[in-house]
Coordinates of C-alpha atoms and ligand atoms in Angstrom, one line a residue:
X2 CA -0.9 19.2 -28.1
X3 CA -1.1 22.2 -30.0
X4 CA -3.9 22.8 -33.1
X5 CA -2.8 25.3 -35.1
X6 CA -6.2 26.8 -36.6
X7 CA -6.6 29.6 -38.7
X8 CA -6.1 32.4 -36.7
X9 CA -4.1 31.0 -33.7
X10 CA -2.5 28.5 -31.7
X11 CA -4.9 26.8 -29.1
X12 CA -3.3 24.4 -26.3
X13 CA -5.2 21.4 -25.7
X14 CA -5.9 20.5 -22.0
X15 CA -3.5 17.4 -20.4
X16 CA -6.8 15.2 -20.6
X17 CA -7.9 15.8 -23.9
X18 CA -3.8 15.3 -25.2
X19 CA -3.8 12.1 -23.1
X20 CA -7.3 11.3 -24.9
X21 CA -5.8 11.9 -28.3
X22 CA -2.8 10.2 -27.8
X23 CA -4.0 6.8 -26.2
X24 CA -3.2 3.7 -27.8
X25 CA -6.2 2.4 -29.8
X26 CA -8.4 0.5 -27.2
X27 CA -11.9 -1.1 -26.8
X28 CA -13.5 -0.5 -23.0
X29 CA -14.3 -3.9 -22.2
X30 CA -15.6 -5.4 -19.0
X31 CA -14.0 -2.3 -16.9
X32 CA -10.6 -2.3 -18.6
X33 CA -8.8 -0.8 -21.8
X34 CA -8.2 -3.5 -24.1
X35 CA -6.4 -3.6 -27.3
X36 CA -8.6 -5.4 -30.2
X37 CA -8.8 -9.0 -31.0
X38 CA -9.3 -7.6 -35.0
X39 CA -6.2 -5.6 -34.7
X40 CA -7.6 -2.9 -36.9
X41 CA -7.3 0.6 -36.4
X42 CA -9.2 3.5 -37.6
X43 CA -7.8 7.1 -38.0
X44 CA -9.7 10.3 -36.5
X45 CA -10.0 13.4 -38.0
X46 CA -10.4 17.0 -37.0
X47 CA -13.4 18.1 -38.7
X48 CA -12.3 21.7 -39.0
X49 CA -8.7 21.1 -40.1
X50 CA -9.0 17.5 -41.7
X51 CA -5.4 16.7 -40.4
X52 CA -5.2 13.2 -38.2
X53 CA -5.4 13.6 -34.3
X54 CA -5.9 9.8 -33.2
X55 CA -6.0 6.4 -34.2
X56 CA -8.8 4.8 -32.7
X57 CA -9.3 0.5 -32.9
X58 CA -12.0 -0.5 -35.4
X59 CA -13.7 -3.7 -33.4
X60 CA -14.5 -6.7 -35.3
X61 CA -17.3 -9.2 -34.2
X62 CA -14.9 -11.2 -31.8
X63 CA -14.6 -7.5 -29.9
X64 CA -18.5 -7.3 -30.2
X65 CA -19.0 -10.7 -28.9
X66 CA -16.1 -10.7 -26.1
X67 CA -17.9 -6.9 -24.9
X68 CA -21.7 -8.7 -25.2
X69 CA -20.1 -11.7 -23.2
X70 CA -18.8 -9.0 -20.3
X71 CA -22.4 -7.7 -20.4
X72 CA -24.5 -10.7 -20.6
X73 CA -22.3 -11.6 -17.5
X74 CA -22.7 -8.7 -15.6
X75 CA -26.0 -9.1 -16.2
X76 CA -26.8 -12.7 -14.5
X77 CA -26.9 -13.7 -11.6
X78 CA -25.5 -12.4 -8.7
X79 CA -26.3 -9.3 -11.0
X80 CA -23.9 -6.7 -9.6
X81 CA -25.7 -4.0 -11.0
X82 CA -29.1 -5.2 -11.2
X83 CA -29.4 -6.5 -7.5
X84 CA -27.6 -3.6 -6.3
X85 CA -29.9 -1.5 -4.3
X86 CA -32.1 1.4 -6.1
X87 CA -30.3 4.2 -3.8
X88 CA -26.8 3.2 -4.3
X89 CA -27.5 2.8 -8.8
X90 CA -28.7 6.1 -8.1
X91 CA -26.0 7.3 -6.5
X92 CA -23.3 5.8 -9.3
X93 CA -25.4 8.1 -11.8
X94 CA -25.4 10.7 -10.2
X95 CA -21.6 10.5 -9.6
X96 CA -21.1 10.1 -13.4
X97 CA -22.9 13.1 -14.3
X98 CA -20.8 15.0 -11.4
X99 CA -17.5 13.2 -13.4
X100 CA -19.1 14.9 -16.6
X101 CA -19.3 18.2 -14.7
X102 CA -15.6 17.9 -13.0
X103 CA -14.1 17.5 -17.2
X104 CA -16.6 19.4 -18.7
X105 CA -13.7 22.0 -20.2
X106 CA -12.0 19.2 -21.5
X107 CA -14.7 17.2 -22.7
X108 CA -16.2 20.0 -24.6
X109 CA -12.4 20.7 -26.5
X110 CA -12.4 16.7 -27.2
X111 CA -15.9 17.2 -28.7
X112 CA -14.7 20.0 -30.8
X113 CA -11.9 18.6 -32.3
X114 CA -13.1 15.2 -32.5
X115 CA -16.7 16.3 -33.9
X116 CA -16.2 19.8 -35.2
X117 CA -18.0 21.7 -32.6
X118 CA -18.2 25.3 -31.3
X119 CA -16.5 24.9 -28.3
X120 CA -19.4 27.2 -26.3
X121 CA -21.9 24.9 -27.8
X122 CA -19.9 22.0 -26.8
X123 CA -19.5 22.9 -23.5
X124 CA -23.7 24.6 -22.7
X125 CA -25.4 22.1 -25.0
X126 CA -23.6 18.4 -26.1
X127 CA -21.5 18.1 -22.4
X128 CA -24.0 19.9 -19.9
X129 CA -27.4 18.0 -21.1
X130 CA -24.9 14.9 -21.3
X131 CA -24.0 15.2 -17.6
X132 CA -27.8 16.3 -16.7
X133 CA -28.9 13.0 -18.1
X134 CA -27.4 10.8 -16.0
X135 CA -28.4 13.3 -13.0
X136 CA -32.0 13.0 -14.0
X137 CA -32.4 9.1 -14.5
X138 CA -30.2 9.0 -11.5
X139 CA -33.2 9.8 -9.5
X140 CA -35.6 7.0 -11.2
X141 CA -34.5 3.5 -9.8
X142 CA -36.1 4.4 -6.9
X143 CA -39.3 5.5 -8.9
X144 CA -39.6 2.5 -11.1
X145 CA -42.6 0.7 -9.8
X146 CA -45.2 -2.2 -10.8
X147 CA -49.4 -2.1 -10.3
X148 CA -51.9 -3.7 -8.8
X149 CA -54.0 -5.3 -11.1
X150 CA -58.0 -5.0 -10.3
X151 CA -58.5 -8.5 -12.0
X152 CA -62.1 -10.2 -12.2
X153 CA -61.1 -13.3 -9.9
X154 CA -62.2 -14.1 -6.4
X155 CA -58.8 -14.7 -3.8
X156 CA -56.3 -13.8 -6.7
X157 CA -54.0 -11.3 -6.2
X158 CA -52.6 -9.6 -9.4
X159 CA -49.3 -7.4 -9.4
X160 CA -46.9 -5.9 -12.0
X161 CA -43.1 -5.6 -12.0
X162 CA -41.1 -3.8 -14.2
X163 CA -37.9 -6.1 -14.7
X164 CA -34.4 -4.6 -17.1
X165 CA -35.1 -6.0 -20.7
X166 CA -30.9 -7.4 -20.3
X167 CA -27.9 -6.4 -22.8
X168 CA -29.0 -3.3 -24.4
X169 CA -26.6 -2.7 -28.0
X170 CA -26.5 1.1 -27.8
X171 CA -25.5 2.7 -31.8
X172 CA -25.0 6.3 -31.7
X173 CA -24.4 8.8 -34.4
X174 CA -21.3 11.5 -35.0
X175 CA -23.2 14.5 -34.8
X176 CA -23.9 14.3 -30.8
X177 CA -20.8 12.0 -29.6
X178 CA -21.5 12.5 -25.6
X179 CA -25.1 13.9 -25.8
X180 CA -26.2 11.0 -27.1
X181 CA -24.4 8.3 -24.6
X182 CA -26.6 10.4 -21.7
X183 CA -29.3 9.6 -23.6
X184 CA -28.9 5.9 -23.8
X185 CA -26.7 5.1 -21.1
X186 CA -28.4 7.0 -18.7
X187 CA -32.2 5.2 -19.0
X188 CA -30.1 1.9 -19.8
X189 CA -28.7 1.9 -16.4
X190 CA -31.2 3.5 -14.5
X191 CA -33.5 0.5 -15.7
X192 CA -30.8 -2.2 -14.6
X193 CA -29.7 -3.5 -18.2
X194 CA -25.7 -3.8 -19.0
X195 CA -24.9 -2.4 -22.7
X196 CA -22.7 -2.1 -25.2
X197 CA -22.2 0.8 -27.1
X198 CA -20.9 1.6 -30.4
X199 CA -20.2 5.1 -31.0
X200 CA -20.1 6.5 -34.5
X201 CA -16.6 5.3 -36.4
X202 CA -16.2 9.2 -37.3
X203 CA -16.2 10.2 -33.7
X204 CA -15.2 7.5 -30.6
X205 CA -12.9 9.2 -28.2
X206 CA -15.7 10.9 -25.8
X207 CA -17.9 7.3 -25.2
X208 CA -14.7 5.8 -24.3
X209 CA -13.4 8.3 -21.6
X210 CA -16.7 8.1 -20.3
X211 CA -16.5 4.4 -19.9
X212 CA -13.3 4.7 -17.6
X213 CA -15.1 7.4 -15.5
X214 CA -18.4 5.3 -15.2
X215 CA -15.5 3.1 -13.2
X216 CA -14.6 6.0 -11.5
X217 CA -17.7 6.4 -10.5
X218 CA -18.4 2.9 -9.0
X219 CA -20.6 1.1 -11.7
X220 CA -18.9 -2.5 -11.5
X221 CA -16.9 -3.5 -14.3
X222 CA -19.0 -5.1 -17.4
X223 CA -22.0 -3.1 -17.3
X224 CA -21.5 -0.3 -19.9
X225 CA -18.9 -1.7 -22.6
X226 CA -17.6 0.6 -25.5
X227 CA -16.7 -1.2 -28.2
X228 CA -15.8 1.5 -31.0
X229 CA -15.9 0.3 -35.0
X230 CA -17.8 0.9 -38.3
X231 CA -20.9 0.3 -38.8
X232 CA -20.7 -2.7 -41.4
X233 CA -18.5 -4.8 -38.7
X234 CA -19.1 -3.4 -35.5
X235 CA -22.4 -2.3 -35.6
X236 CA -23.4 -5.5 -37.5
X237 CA -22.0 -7.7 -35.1
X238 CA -23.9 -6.2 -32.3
X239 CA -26.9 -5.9 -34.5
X240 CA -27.1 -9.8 -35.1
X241 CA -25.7 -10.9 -32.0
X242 CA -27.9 -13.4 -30.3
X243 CA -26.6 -12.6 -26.5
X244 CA -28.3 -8.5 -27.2
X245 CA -31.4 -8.4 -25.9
X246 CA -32.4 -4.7 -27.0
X247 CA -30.9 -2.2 -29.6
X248 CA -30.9 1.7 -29.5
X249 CA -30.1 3.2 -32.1
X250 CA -29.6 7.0 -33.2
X251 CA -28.5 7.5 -36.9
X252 CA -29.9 7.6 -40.5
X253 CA -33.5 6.9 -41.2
X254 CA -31.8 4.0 -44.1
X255 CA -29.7 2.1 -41.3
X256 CA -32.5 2.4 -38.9
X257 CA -35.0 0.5 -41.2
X258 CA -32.2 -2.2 -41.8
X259 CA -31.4 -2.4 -38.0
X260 CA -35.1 -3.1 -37.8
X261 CA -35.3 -6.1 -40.3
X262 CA -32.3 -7.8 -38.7
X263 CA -33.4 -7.4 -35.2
X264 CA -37.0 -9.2 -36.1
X265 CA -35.1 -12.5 -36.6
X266 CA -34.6 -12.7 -32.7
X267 CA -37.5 -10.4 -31.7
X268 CA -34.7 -7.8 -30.4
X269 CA -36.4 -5.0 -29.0
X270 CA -35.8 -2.2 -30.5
X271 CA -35.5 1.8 -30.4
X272 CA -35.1 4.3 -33.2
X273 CA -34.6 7.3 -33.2
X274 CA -33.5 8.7 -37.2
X275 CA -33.2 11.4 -39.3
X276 CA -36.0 14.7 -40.3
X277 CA -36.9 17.3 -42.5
X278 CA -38.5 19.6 -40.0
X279 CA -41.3 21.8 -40.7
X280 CA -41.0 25.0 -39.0
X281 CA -44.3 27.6 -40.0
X282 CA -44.1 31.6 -39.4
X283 CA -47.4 33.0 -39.5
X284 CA -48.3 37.1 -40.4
X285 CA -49.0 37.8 -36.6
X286 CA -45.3 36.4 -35.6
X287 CA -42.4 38.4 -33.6
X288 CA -40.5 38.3 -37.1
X289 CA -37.5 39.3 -35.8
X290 CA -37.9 36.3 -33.2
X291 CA -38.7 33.8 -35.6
X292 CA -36.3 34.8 -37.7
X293 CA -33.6 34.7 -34.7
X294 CA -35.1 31.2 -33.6
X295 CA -35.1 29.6 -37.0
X296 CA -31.5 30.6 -38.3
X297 CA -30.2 29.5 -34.7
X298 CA -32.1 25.9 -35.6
X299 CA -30.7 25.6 -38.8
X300 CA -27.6 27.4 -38.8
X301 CA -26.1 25.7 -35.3
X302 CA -23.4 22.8 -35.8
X303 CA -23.7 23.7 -39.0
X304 CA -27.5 22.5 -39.8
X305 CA -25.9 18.5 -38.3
X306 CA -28.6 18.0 -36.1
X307 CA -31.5 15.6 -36.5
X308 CA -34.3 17.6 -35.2
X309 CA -32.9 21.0 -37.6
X310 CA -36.2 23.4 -39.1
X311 CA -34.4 23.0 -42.4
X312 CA -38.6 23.4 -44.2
X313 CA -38.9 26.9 -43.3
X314 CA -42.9 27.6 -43.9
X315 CA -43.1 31.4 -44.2
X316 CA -46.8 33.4 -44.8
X317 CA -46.2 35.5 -48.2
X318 CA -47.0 38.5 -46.5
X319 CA -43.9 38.5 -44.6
X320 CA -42.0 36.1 -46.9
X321 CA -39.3 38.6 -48.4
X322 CA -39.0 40.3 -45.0
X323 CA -38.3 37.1 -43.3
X324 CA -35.5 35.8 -46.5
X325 CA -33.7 39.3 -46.0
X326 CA -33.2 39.0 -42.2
X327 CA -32.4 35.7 -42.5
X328 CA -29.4 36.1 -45.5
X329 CA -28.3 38.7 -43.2
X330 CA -28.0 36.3 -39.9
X331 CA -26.3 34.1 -42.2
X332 CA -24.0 36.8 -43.5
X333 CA -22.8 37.6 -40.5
X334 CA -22.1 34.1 -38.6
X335 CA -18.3 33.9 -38.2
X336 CA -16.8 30.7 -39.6
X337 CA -13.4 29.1 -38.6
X338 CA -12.2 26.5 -36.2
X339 CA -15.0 26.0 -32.7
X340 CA -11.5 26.3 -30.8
X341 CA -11.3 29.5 -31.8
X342 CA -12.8 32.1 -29.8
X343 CA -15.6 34.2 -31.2
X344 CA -16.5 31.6 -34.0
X345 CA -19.9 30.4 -34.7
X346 CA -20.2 28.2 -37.4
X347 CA -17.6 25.1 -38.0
X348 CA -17.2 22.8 -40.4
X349 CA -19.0 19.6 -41.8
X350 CA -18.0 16.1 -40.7
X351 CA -15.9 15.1 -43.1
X352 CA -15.6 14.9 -47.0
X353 CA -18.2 13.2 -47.8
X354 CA -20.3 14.9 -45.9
X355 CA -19.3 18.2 -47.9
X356 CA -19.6 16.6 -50.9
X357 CA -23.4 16.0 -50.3
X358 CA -24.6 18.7 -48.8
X359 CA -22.6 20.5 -52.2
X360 CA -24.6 18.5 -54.4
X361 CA -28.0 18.7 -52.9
X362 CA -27.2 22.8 -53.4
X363 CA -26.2 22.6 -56.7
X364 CA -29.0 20.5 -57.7
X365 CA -31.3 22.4 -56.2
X366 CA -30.0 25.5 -58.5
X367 CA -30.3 23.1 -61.7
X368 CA -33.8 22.4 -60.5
X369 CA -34.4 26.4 -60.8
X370 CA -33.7 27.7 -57.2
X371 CA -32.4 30.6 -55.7
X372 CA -29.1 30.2 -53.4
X373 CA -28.8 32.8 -51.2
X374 CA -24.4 31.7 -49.7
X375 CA -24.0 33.3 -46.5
X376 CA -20.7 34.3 -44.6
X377 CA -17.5 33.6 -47.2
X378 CA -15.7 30.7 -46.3
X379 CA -12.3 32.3 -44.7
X380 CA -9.9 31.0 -47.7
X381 CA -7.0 29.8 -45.0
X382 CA -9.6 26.5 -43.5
X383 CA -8.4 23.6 -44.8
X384 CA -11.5 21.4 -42.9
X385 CA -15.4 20.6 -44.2
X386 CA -16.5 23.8 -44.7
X387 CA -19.5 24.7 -46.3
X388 CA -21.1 28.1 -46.1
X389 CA -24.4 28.8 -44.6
X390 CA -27.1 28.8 -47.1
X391 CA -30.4 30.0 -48.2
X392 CA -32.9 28.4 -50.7
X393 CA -35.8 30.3 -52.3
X394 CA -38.2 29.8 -55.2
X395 CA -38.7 26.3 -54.1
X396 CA -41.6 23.5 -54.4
X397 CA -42.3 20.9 -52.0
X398 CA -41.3 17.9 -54.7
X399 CA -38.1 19.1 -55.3
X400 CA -35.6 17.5 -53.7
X401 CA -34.2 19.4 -51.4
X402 CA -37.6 20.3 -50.2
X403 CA -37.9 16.5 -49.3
X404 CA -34.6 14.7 -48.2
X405 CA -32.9 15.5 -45.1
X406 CA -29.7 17.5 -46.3
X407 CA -27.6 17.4 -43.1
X408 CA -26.5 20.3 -43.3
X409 CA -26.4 24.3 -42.9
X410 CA -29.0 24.5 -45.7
X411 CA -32.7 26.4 -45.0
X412 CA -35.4 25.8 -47.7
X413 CA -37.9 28.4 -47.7
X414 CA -41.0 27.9 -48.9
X415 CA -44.0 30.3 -49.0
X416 CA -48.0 29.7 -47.9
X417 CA -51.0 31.0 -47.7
X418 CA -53.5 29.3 -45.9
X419 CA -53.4 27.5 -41.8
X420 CA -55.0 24.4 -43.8
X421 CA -52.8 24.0 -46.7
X422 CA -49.5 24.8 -44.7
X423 CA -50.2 22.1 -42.0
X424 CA -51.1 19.8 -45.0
X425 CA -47.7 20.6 -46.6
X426 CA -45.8 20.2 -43.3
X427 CA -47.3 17.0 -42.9
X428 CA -46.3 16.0 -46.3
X429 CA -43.5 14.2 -45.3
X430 CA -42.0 10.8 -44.9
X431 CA -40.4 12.0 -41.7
X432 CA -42.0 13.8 -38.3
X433 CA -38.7 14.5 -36.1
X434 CA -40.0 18.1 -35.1
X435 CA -42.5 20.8 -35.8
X436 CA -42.5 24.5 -34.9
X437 CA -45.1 27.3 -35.1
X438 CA -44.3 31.3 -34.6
X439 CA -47.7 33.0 -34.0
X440 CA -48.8 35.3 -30.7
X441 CA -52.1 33.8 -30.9
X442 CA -52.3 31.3 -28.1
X443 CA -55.4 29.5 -29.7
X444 CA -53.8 29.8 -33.7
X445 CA -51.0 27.6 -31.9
X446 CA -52.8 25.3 -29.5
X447 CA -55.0 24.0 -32.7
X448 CA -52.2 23.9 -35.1
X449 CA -49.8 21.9 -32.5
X450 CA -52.5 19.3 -32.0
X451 CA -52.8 18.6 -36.2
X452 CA -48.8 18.8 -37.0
X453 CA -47.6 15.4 -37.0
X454 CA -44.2 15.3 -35.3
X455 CA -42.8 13.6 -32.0
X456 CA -41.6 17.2 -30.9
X457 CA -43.6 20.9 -31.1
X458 CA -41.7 24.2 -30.5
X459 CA -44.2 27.3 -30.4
X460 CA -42.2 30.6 -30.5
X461 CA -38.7 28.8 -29.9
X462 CA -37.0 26.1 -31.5
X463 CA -34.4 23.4 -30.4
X464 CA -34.4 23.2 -26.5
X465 CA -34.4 19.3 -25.2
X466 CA -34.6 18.4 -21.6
X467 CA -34.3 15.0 -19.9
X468 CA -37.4 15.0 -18.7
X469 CA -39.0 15.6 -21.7
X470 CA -39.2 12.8 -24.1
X471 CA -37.5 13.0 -27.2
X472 CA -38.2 10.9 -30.7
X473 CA -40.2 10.8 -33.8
X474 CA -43.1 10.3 -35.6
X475 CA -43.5 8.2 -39.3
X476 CA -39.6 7.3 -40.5
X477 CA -38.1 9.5 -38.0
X478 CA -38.3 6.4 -35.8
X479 CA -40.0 4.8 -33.1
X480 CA -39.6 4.3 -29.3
X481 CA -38.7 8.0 -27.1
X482 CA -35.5 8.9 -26.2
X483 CA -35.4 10.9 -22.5
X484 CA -38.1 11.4 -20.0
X485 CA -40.1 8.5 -18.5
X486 CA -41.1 7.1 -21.5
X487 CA -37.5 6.5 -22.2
X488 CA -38.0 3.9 -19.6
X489 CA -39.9 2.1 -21.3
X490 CA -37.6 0.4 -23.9
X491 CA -35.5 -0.9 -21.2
X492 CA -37.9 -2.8 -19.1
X493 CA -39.8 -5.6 -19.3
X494 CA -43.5 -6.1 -17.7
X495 CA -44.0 -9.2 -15.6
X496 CA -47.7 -10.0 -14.1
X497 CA -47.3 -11.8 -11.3
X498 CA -50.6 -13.7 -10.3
X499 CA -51.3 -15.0 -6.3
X500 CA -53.9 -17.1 -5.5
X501 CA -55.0 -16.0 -1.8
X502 CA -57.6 -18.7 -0.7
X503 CA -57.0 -21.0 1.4
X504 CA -57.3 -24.4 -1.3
X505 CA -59.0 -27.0 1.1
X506 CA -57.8 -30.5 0.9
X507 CA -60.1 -32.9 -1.0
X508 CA -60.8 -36.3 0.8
X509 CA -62.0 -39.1 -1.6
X510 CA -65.0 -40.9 -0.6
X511 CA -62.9 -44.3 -0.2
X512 CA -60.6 -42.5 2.4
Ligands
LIG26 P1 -25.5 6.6 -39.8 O1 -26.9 5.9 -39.9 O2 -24.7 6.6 -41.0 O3 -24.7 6.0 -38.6 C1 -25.1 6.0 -37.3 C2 -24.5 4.8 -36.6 O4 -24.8 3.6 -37.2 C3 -22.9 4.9 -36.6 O5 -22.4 4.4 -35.4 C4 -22.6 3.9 -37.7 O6 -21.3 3.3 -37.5 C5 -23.7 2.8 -37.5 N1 -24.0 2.0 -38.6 C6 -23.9 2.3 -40.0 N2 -24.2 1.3 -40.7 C7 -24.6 0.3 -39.9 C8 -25.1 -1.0 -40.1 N3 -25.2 -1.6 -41.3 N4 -25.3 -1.8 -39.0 C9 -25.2 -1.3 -37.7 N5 -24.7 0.0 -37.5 C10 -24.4 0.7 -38.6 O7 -25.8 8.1 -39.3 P2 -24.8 9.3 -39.1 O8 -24.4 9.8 -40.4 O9 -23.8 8.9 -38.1 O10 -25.7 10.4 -38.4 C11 -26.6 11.2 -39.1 C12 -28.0 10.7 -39.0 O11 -28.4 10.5 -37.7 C13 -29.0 11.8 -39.6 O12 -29.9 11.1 -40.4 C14 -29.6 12.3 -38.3 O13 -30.9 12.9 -38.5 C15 -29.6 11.1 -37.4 N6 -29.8 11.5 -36.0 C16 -31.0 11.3 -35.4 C17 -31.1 11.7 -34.1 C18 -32.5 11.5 -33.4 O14 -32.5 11.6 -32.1 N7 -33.5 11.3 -34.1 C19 -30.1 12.3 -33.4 C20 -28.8 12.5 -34.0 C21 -28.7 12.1 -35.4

């Protein structure tokens, strides 16, 4: 297949045609199914908004039939969960070498399916998908119990850490395959099955990854993809009784309604939601670093990433300094189609998504700001484009100050004191990420202890890892995402208690 962007004509791999072209299909107890609802959904290329796919849209009898598969593969004899620690850990590893074998044409998928940068695609949303699964591919073999120094004489006290069952996995648009790493990959090291339901806007990659978890030798049932909106789908899995645990990634609005609806079956639950990230430059900073480091936050995937700095804190001392270098970074990004070589900036999601990050802009003028537009939009896209963009004269109650934009839009905001700027950063109702540009070791070490967010970048901004632990503080959710602690949503502690005397037989007096 061809997509014609705006300043050339880029061939699509075999595999990412054949992706694009498959008839619409749940993933369902190792095999392609068509749905039970018989609805389809049409997908979009972000950066051209013409149709590439048809994709199904499950309904709850898809939801139930995929819970079913997992609940099964689950029980006993659990093929997955009684399979020895070594060979899960080898079936993960394999994955993330399956990752690594398509990573050029999962990264094209990704870009026309989510409007990536096909570099980005390939370094960031493929690579730390496929190092994921090679990191928890080394913990079933590490998942141990206690013993339990208990106050009894002749008892012996142990813990085991047991899968928590059928994990419903929800994942967002903005990181299609990033994101499945990120739940599939604990999910599986810890012995659960799931089901997965990736974002409505952007299915294909989840799917493909389903058929190579086959590939790879994880036995059929144990990682379902059932794609579908999020009022049918994502309901259905939300409510079902057979779903032991939910995951979710998305907005901080769904995640609080997940969280009611799970409590009437005690679902276990993980969330990881949306942010308005505080990122502070103090006087002593590399300004030309922190400038570099917080348009590259902002301005990458076009500002669509949860953990963005989009509350840029800046000393007033260096404030106008900072705002020039930054217009001119964001003057100079080159916008078109993330197919395209060279380009750096691509489009929104989708209309909607335009629509809102436009209005929060214009608002924010009618409120009194200043809108610095970077880079002109080229005038032959036809996709989501908005252009990156610059906010000054701004106070923290405004609203664009306060609401997660979700989008290529950096508030700036000017301070004066250490106190009153970690007072503002805290001001928020979420606490995704936090970051601090200073040379002063001890300025950073006491200002990272007092900023109240699940992540802290000093003098850098936006690297994740799988070992380190990934979530938020207040509304941006609860639970970690990544690392160990990861872990820890998809297992259960049982204490198992032994007596160890010898209980002597008691002869009645009559006997
Ligand atoms: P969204 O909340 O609209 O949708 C996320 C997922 O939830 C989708 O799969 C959707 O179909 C599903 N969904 C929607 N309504 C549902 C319902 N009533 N019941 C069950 N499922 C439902 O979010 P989005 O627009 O896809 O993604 C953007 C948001 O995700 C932003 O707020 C962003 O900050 C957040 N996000 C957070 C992280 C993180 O790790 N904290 C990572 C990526 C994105």
């Amino acid at each position: 297949m061809m997509i014609t962007t705006t300043s050339t004509d880029r061939l699509l791999s075999s595999a990412v045609v054949a992706r694009l072209d498959a008839t619409p299909h749940v993933f369902i107890d190792g095999t392609r199914r068509a749905t039970r609802s018989g609805e389809e959904l049409p997908v979009f290329d972000p950066a051209t908004g013409h149709q590439i796919a048809v994709a199904a849209s499950a309904g709850a009898d898809d939801i139930a039939d995929a819970v079913e598969a997992a609940r099964r593969a689950f029980t006993d004899p659990a093929p997955w969960r009684q399979m020895s620690p070594l060979d899960r850990g080898r079936i993960l590893h394999r994955i993330g070498d399956l990752i690594y074998q398509y990573a050029d044409d999962f990264a094209q998928l990704e870009v026309v399916d989510a409007g990536k940068v096909l570099g980005a695609a390939r370094n960031i949303d493929v690579e730390f998908a496929a190092r994921a699964f090679h990191y928890y591919a080394g913990w079933p073999t590490k998942i141990v119990g206690s013993t339990v120094p208990v106050s009894h004489p002749n008892i012996h006290v142990r813990t085991e850490r047991e899968p928590v069952g059928v994990v419903g996995a929800i994942t967002a648009w903005n990181f299609p395959l990033l994101l499945c790493g990120w739940k599939i990959g604990p999910a599986l090291a810890s012995g659960c099955t799931i089901v997965l339901k990736p974002s409505e806007e952007t299915p294909l990659s989840a799917l493909w990854l389903a058929e190579l978890a086959i590939e790879a030798g994880l036995p059929p049932g144990v990682l379902n993809v059932v794609p579908g909106t999020g009022g049918t789908a994502g309901q259905a899995l939300v409510t079902h009784p057979g779903v032991d645990k939910l995951t979710f990634t998305g907005s901080t609005k769904v995640g609080k309604r997940i969280a009611r609806q799970a409590a009437d079956t005690v679902k276990r639950v993980t969330l990881e939601l949306g942010g308005k990230s505080a990122n502070i430059i103090l006087p002593d900073a590399d300004v030309q670093e922190a400038v570099t480091g917080s348009a590259g936050g902002i301005f990458w995937h076009s500002g669509q990433t949860c953990s963005a700095p989009s509350r840029l804190f800046v000393h007033k001392d260096i404030h106008d300094e900072v705002v020039e270098q930054l217009t001119a970074i964001a003057g100079q990004l080159k916008i078109g189609h993330g197919i395209d070589e060279g380009v750096d900036f691509g489009p929104l999601a989708n209309g909607a998504q335009l629509e809102r990050v436009r209005g929060y802009v214009q608002r924010a003028q009618d409120e009194g700001a200043t809108i610095y537009q970077g880079a002109q939009l080229p005038a032959d896209l036809t996709g989501h484009f908005h252009s990156p963009t610059i906010i000054t004269n701004v106070t923290d109650d405004m609203e664009c100050a306060r609401e997660e934009i979700f989008g290529p839009v950096l508030v700036v905001l000017a301070f004066e004191h250490i106190d009153e700027v970690i007072e503002r950063a805290n001001a928020s109702d979420y606490g995704l990420a936090a970051g601090i540009w200073t040379k002063n070791v001890n300025t950073a070490q006491r200002m990272t202890r007092r900023l109240q967010a699940g992540t802290v970048y000093v003098n850098g901004w936006g690297l994740t890892d799988p070992a380190a632990p990934f979530g938020g503080f207040h509304q941006s959710g609860y639970g970690r995402d990544l690392g160990p602690d990861s872990l820890d949503g998809y297992l259960e502690t049982k204490s198992v208690w032994t007596c160890t005397a010898e209980i002597p037989l008691e002869r009645s007096e009559e006997q």
